[in-house]
PDB file of C-alpha atoms in Angstrom:
ATOM      1  CA  MET A   8      24.803   4.646  -5.669  1.00  0.00           C
ATOM      2  CA  LYS A   9      21.184   4.864  -4.597  1.00  0.00           C
ATOM      3  CA  LYS A  10      19.231   1.652  -5.152  1.00  0.00           C
ATOM      4  CA  THR A  11      15.639   1.858  -6.230  1.00  0.00           C
ATOM      5  CA  PHE A  12      12.849   0.613  -4.042  1.00  0.00           C
ATOM      6  CA  PHE A  13      11.940  -2.022  -6.578  1.00  0.00           C
ATOM      7  CA  MET A  14      15.460  -3.407  -6.787  1.00  0.00           C
ATOM      8  CA  ALA A  15      15.617  -3.466  -3.014  1.00  0.00           C
ATOM      9  CA  LEU A  16      12.336  -5.328  -2.931  1.00  0.00           C
ATOM     10  CA  MET A  17      13.653  -7.856  -5.442  1.00  0.00           C
ATOM     11  CA  PHE A  18      16.698  -8.450  -3.268  1.00  0.00           C
ATOM     12  CA  LEU A  19      14.341  -8.820  -0.309  1.00  0.00           C
ATOM     13  CA  VAL A  20      12.515 -11.556  -2.214  1.00  0.00           C
ATOM     14  CA  PHE A  21      15.860 -13.181  -2.996  1.00  0.00           C
ATOM     15  CA  GLY A  22      16.906 -12.896   0.644  1.00  0.00           C
ATOM     16  CA  ALA A  23      13.643 -14.486   1.697  1.00  0.00           C
ATOM     17  CA  VAL A  24      14.336 -17.402  -0.638  1.00  0.00           C
ATOM     18  CA  CYS A  25      17.850 -17.841   0.731  1.00  0.00           C
ATOM     19  CA  SER A  26      16.772 -17.814   4.344  1.00  0.00           C
ATOM     20  CA  TYR A  27      13.473 -19.627   3.934  1.00  0.00           C
ATOM     21  CA  ALA A  28      14.764 -22.861   5.452  1.00  0.00           C
ATOM     22  CA  GLN A  29      16.070 -21.051   8.518  1.00  0.00           C
ATOM     23  CA  ASN A  30      13.264 -18.561   9.190  1.00  0.00           C
ATOM     24  CA  ASN A  31      10.305 -19.864   7.272  1.00  0.00           C
ATOM     25  CA  ASP A  32       7.714 -18.435   9.698  1.00  0.00           C
ATOM     26  CA  LYS A  33       9.309 -14.959  10.000  1.00  0.00           C
ATOM     27  CA  GLU A  34       9.686 -13.949   6.354  1.00  0.00           C
ATOM     28  CA  PRO A  35       6.781 -12.125   4.706  1.00  0.00           C
ATOM     29  CA  THR A  36       5.027 -14.001   1.941  1.00  0.00           C
ATOM     30  CA  ILE A  37       4.992 -12.745  -1.614  1.00  0.00           C
ATOM     31  CA  GLU A  38       1.330 -11.854  -1.190  1.00  0.00           C
ATOM     32  CA  GLU A  39       2.122  -9.818   1.941  1.00  0.00           C
ATOM     33  CA  MET A  40       4.957  -7.964   0.207  1.00  0.00           C
ATOM     34  CA  ALA A  41       2.776  -7.242  -2.833  1.00  0.00           C
ATOM     35  CA  GLU A  42      -0.091  -6.069  -0.620  1.00  0.00           C
ATOM     36  CA  LYS A  43       2.204  -3.722   1.308  1.00  0.00           C
ATOM     37  CA  HIS A  44       3.695  -2.307  -1.891  1.00  0.00           C
ATOM     38  CA  THR A  45       0.216  -1.939  -3.429  1.00  0.00           C
ATOM     39  CA  LYS A  46      -1.125  -0.077  -0.373  1.00  0.00           C
ATOM     40  CA  ASP A  47       1.851   2.269  -0.587  1.00  0.00           C
ATOM     41  CA  LEU A  48       1.130   2.886  -4.275  1.00  0.00           C
ATOM     42  CA  VAL A  49      -2.562   3.514  -3.541  1.00  0.00           C
ATOM     43  CA  ARG A  50      -1.497   6.220  -1.110  1.00  0.00           C
ATOM     44  CA  ARG A  51       1.228   7.716  -3.313  1.00  0.00           C
ATOM     45  CA  LEU A  52      -0.454   7.516  -6.697  1.00  0.00           C
ATOM     46  CA  GLY A  53      -4.138   7.699  -5.804  1.00  0.00           C
ATOM     47  CA  LEU A  54      -5.103   4.381  -7.382  1.00  0.00           C
ATOM     48  CA  ASN A  55      -8.779   3.534  -7.705  1.00  0.00           C
ATOM     49  CA  GLU A  56     -10.140   0.143  -6.625  1.00  0.00           C
ATOM     50  CA  SER A  57      -9.774  -1.555 -10.008  1.00  0.00           C
ATOM     51  CA  GLN A  58      -6.228  -0.230 -10.410  1.00  0.00           C
ATOM     52  CA  GLU A  59      -5.434  -1.470  -6.904  1.00  0.00           C
ATOM     53  CA  PHE A  60      -6.686  -4.948  -7.834  1.00  0.00           C
ATOM     54  CA  TYR A  61      -4.638  -5.058 -11.056  1.00  0.00           C
ATOM     55  CA  VAL A  62      -1.491  -3.653  -9.436  1.00  0.00           C
ATOM     56  CA  ASP A  63      -1.688  -6.219  -6.649  1.00  0.00           C
ATOM     57  CA  SER A  64      -2.188  -9.022  -9.202  1.00  0.00           C
ATOM     58  CA  ILE A  65       0.738  -7.797 -11.308  1.00  0.00           C
ATOM     59  CA  LEU A  66       3.028  -7.564  -8.295  1.00  0.00           C
ATOM     60  CA  VAL A  67       2.100 -11.012  -6.950  1.00  0.00           C
ATOM     61  CA  THR A  68       2.637 -12.560 -10.386  1.00  0.00           C
ATOM     62  CA  ASN A  69       5.938 -10.809 -11.012  1.00  0.00           C
ATOM     63  CA  TYR A  70       7.299 -11.298  -7.492  1.00  0.00           C
ATOM     64  CA  THR A  71       6.503 -14.994  -7.859  1.00  0.00           C
ATOM     65  CA  GLY A  72       8.272 -15.020 -11.234  1.00  0.00           C
ATOM     66  CA  VAL A  73      11.399 -13.289  -9.993  1.00  0.00           C
ATOM     67  CA  LYS A  74      11.509 -15.511  -6.915  1.00  0.00           C
ATOM     68  CA  SER A  75      11.293 -18.599  -9.100  1.00  0.00           C
ATOM     69  CA  ALA A  76      13.963 -17.297 -11.487  1.00  0.00           C
ATOM     70  CA  LEU A  77      16.307 -16.440  -8.614  1.00  0.00           C
ATOM     71  CA  GLU A  78      15.742 -19.843  -7.017  1.00  0.00           C
ATOM     72  CA  ASP A  79      16.586 -21.477 -10.354  1.00  0.00           C
ATOM     73  CA  LEU A  80      19.845 -19.505 -10.529  1.00  0.00           C
ATOM     74  CA  GLN A  81      20.680 -20.432  -6.962  1.00  0.00           C
ATOM     75  CA  ARG A  82      19.892 -24.127  -7.516  1.00  0.00           C
ATOM     76  CA  SER A  83      22.068 -24.175 -10.614  1.00  0.00           C
ATOM     77  CA  GLY A  84      24.981 -22.902  -8.527  1.00  0.00           C
ATOM     78  CA  MET A  85      25.147 -19.588 -10.331  1.00  0.00           C
ATOM     79  CA  GLN A  86      27.252 -17.121  -8.383  1.00  0.00           C
ATOM     80  CA  ASP A  87      27.842 -14.314 -10.881  1.00  0.00           C
ATOM     81  CA  PRO A  88      25.998 -11.237  -9.546  1.00  0.00           C
ATOM     82  CA  GLU A  89      25.558 -10.004 -13.111  1.00  0.00           C
ATOM     83  CA  ASN A  90      23.147 -12.874 -13.806  1.00  0.00           C
ATOM     84  CA  TYR A  91      21.077 -12.001 -10.732  1.00  0.00           C
ATOM     85  CA  ARG A  92      21.051  -8.332 -11.764  1.00  0.00           C
ATOM     86  CA  HIS A  93      19.917  -9.287 -15.264  1.00  0.00           C
ATOM     87  CA  VAL A  94      17.035 -11.365 -13.850  1.00  0.00           C
ATOM     88  CA  ASN A  95      15.989  -8.454 -11.608  1.00  0.00           C
ATOM     89  CA  GLU A  96      16.130  -5.985 -14.489  1.00  0.00           C
ATOM     90  CA  SER A  97      14.119  -8.210 -16.819  1.00  0.00           C
ATOM     91  CA  TRP A  98      11.371  -8.717 -14.205  1.00  0.00           C
ATOM     92  CA  GLN A  99      11.408  -5.014 -13.367  1.00  0.00           C
ATOM     93  CA  GLN A 100      10.825  -4.253 -17.050  1.00  0.00           C
ATOM     94  CA  LYS A 101       7.947  -6.753 -17.155  1.00  0.00           C
ATOM     95  CA  THR A 102       6.434  -5.010 -14.146  1.00  0.00           C
ATOM     96  CA  LEU A 103       6.841  -1.577 -15.753  1.00  0.00           C
ATOM     97  CA  ASP A 104       5.254  -2.797 -18.994  1.00  0.00           C
ATOM     98  CA  ALA A 105       2.276  -4.250 -17.123  1.00  0.00           C
ATOM     99  CA  LEU A 106       1.805  -1.201 -14.888  1.00  0.00           C
ATOM    100  CA  LYS A 107       1.896   1.124 -17.883  1.00  0.00           C
ATOM    101  CA  LYS A 108      -1.301  -0.554 -19.104  1.00  0.00           C
ATOM    102  CA  VAL A 109      -3.060  -0.059 -15.749  1.00  0.00           C
ATOM    103  CA  LEU A 110      -1.921   3.388 -14.613  1.00  0.00           C
ATOM    104  CA  ASP A 111      -2.732   6.668 -16.289  1.00  0.00           C
ATOM    105  CA  GLU A 112       0.160   8.744 -17.623  1.00  0.00           C
ATOM    106  CA  GLN A 113       0.579  10.888 -14.501  1.00  0.00           C
ATOM    107  CA  GLN A 114       0.418   7.873 -12.173  1.00  0.00           C
ATOM    108  CA  TYR A 115       2.954   6.011 -14.309  1.00  0.00           C
ATOM    109  CA  ILE A 116       5.358   8.945 -14.234  1.00  0.00           C
ATOM    110  CA  GLY A 117       4.813   9.152 -10.467  1.00  0.00           C
ATOM    111  CA  TYR A 118       5.685   5.454 -10.214  1.00  0.00           C
ATOM    112  CA  LEU A 119       8.827   5.962 -12.300  1.00  0.00           C
ATOM    113  CA  ARG A 120       9.850   8.784  -9.968  1.00  0.00           C
ATOM    114  CA  TYR A 121       9.080   6.596  -6.957  1.00  0.00           C
ATOM    115  CA  ILE A 122      11.419   3.815  -8.117  1.00  0.00           C
ATOM    116  CA  GLY A 123      14.123   6.273  -9.197  1.00  0.00           C
ATOM    117  CA  LYS A 124      13.688   5.966 -12.960  1.00  0.00           C
ATOM    118  CA  GLY A 125      11.766   9.179 -13.646  1.00  0.00           C
ATOM    119  CA  LYS A 126      14.541  11.688 -13.195  1.00  0.00           C
ATOM    120  CA  ASP A 127      13.681  13.331 -16.515  1.00  0.00           C
ATOM    121  CA  TYR A 128      10.332  14.469 -15.096  1.00  0.00           C
ATOM    122  CA  LYS A 129       9.502  17.402 -12.889  1.00  0.00           C
ATOM    123  CA  LYS A 130       6.229  18.748 -11.546  1.00  0.00           C
ATOM    124  CA  GLY A 131       4.897  21.840 -13.251  1.00  0.00           C
ATOM    125  CA  LYS A 132       3.077  24.701 -11.568  1.00  0.00           C
ATOM    126  CA  ASP A 133      -0.191  22.894 -12.234  1.00  0.00           C
ATOM    127  CA  GLY A 134       0.968  19.869 -10.179  1.00  0.00           C
ATOM    128  CA  LYS A 135       1.327  17.571 -13.196  1.00  0.00           C
ATOM    129  CA  TRP A 136       4.501  15.796 -14.262  1.00  0.00           C
ATOM    130  CA  TYR A 137       6.337  17.064 -17.342  1.00  0.00           C
ATOM    131  CA  LEU A 138       9.619  16.273 -19.004  1.00  0.00           C
ATOM    132  CA  LYS A 139      12.162  18.762 -17.731  1.00  0.00           C
ATOM    133  CA  SER A 140      12.920  19.757 -21.328  1.00  0.00           C
ATOM    134  CA  GLU A 141       9.218  20.608 -21.884  1.00  0.00           C
ATOM    135  CA  LEU A 142       9.153  22.794 -18.768  1.00  0.00           C
ATOM    136  CA  LYS A 143      12.185  24.722 -20.014  1.00  0.00           C
ATOM    137  CA  LYS A 144      10.462  25.320 -23.363  1.00  0.00           C
ATOM    138  CA  GLN A 145       7.293  26.482 -21.588  1.00  0.00           C
ATOM    139  CA  SER A 146       9.207  28.943 -19.416  1.00  0.00           C
ATOM    140  CA  LYS A 147      10.992  30.384 -22.475  1.00  0.00           C
ATOM    141  CA  ASN A 148       7.770  30.718 -24.482  1.00  0.00           C
ATOM    142  CA  PRO A 149       4.997  31.742 -22.062  1.00  0.00           C
ATOM    143  CA  GLN A 150       1.609  31.817 -23.749  1.00  0.00           C
TER     144      GLN A 150
END
């Protein structure tokens, strides 16, 4: 099963927390991870400067939140992977909700595709994203 980039990044944050005591000068900081992810999104989605600022702020805030939540689970002795998955999913949804307010519709769909959640979308001949069902209707009823 293919894992999404975001989920992998969340596990990276969790891994950084787990190994912090051993490798505290080698692990990237949350700010560095958010900056790298933001730069990638600028390139992929064509974000403007204000969007870049907001996306970076959202990612830093949410990476910090998920790191804190995962540390709390670890400190409490929680070992059930389902609880860790639930924390990741809830923070991923918070990130999606926040990004939806910052990105335009096409950028948001591009982001969904990037993290593996936009499988219902396909690019049309005009280069824009459409629901696959809409593209089928358009091809059946050309105007």
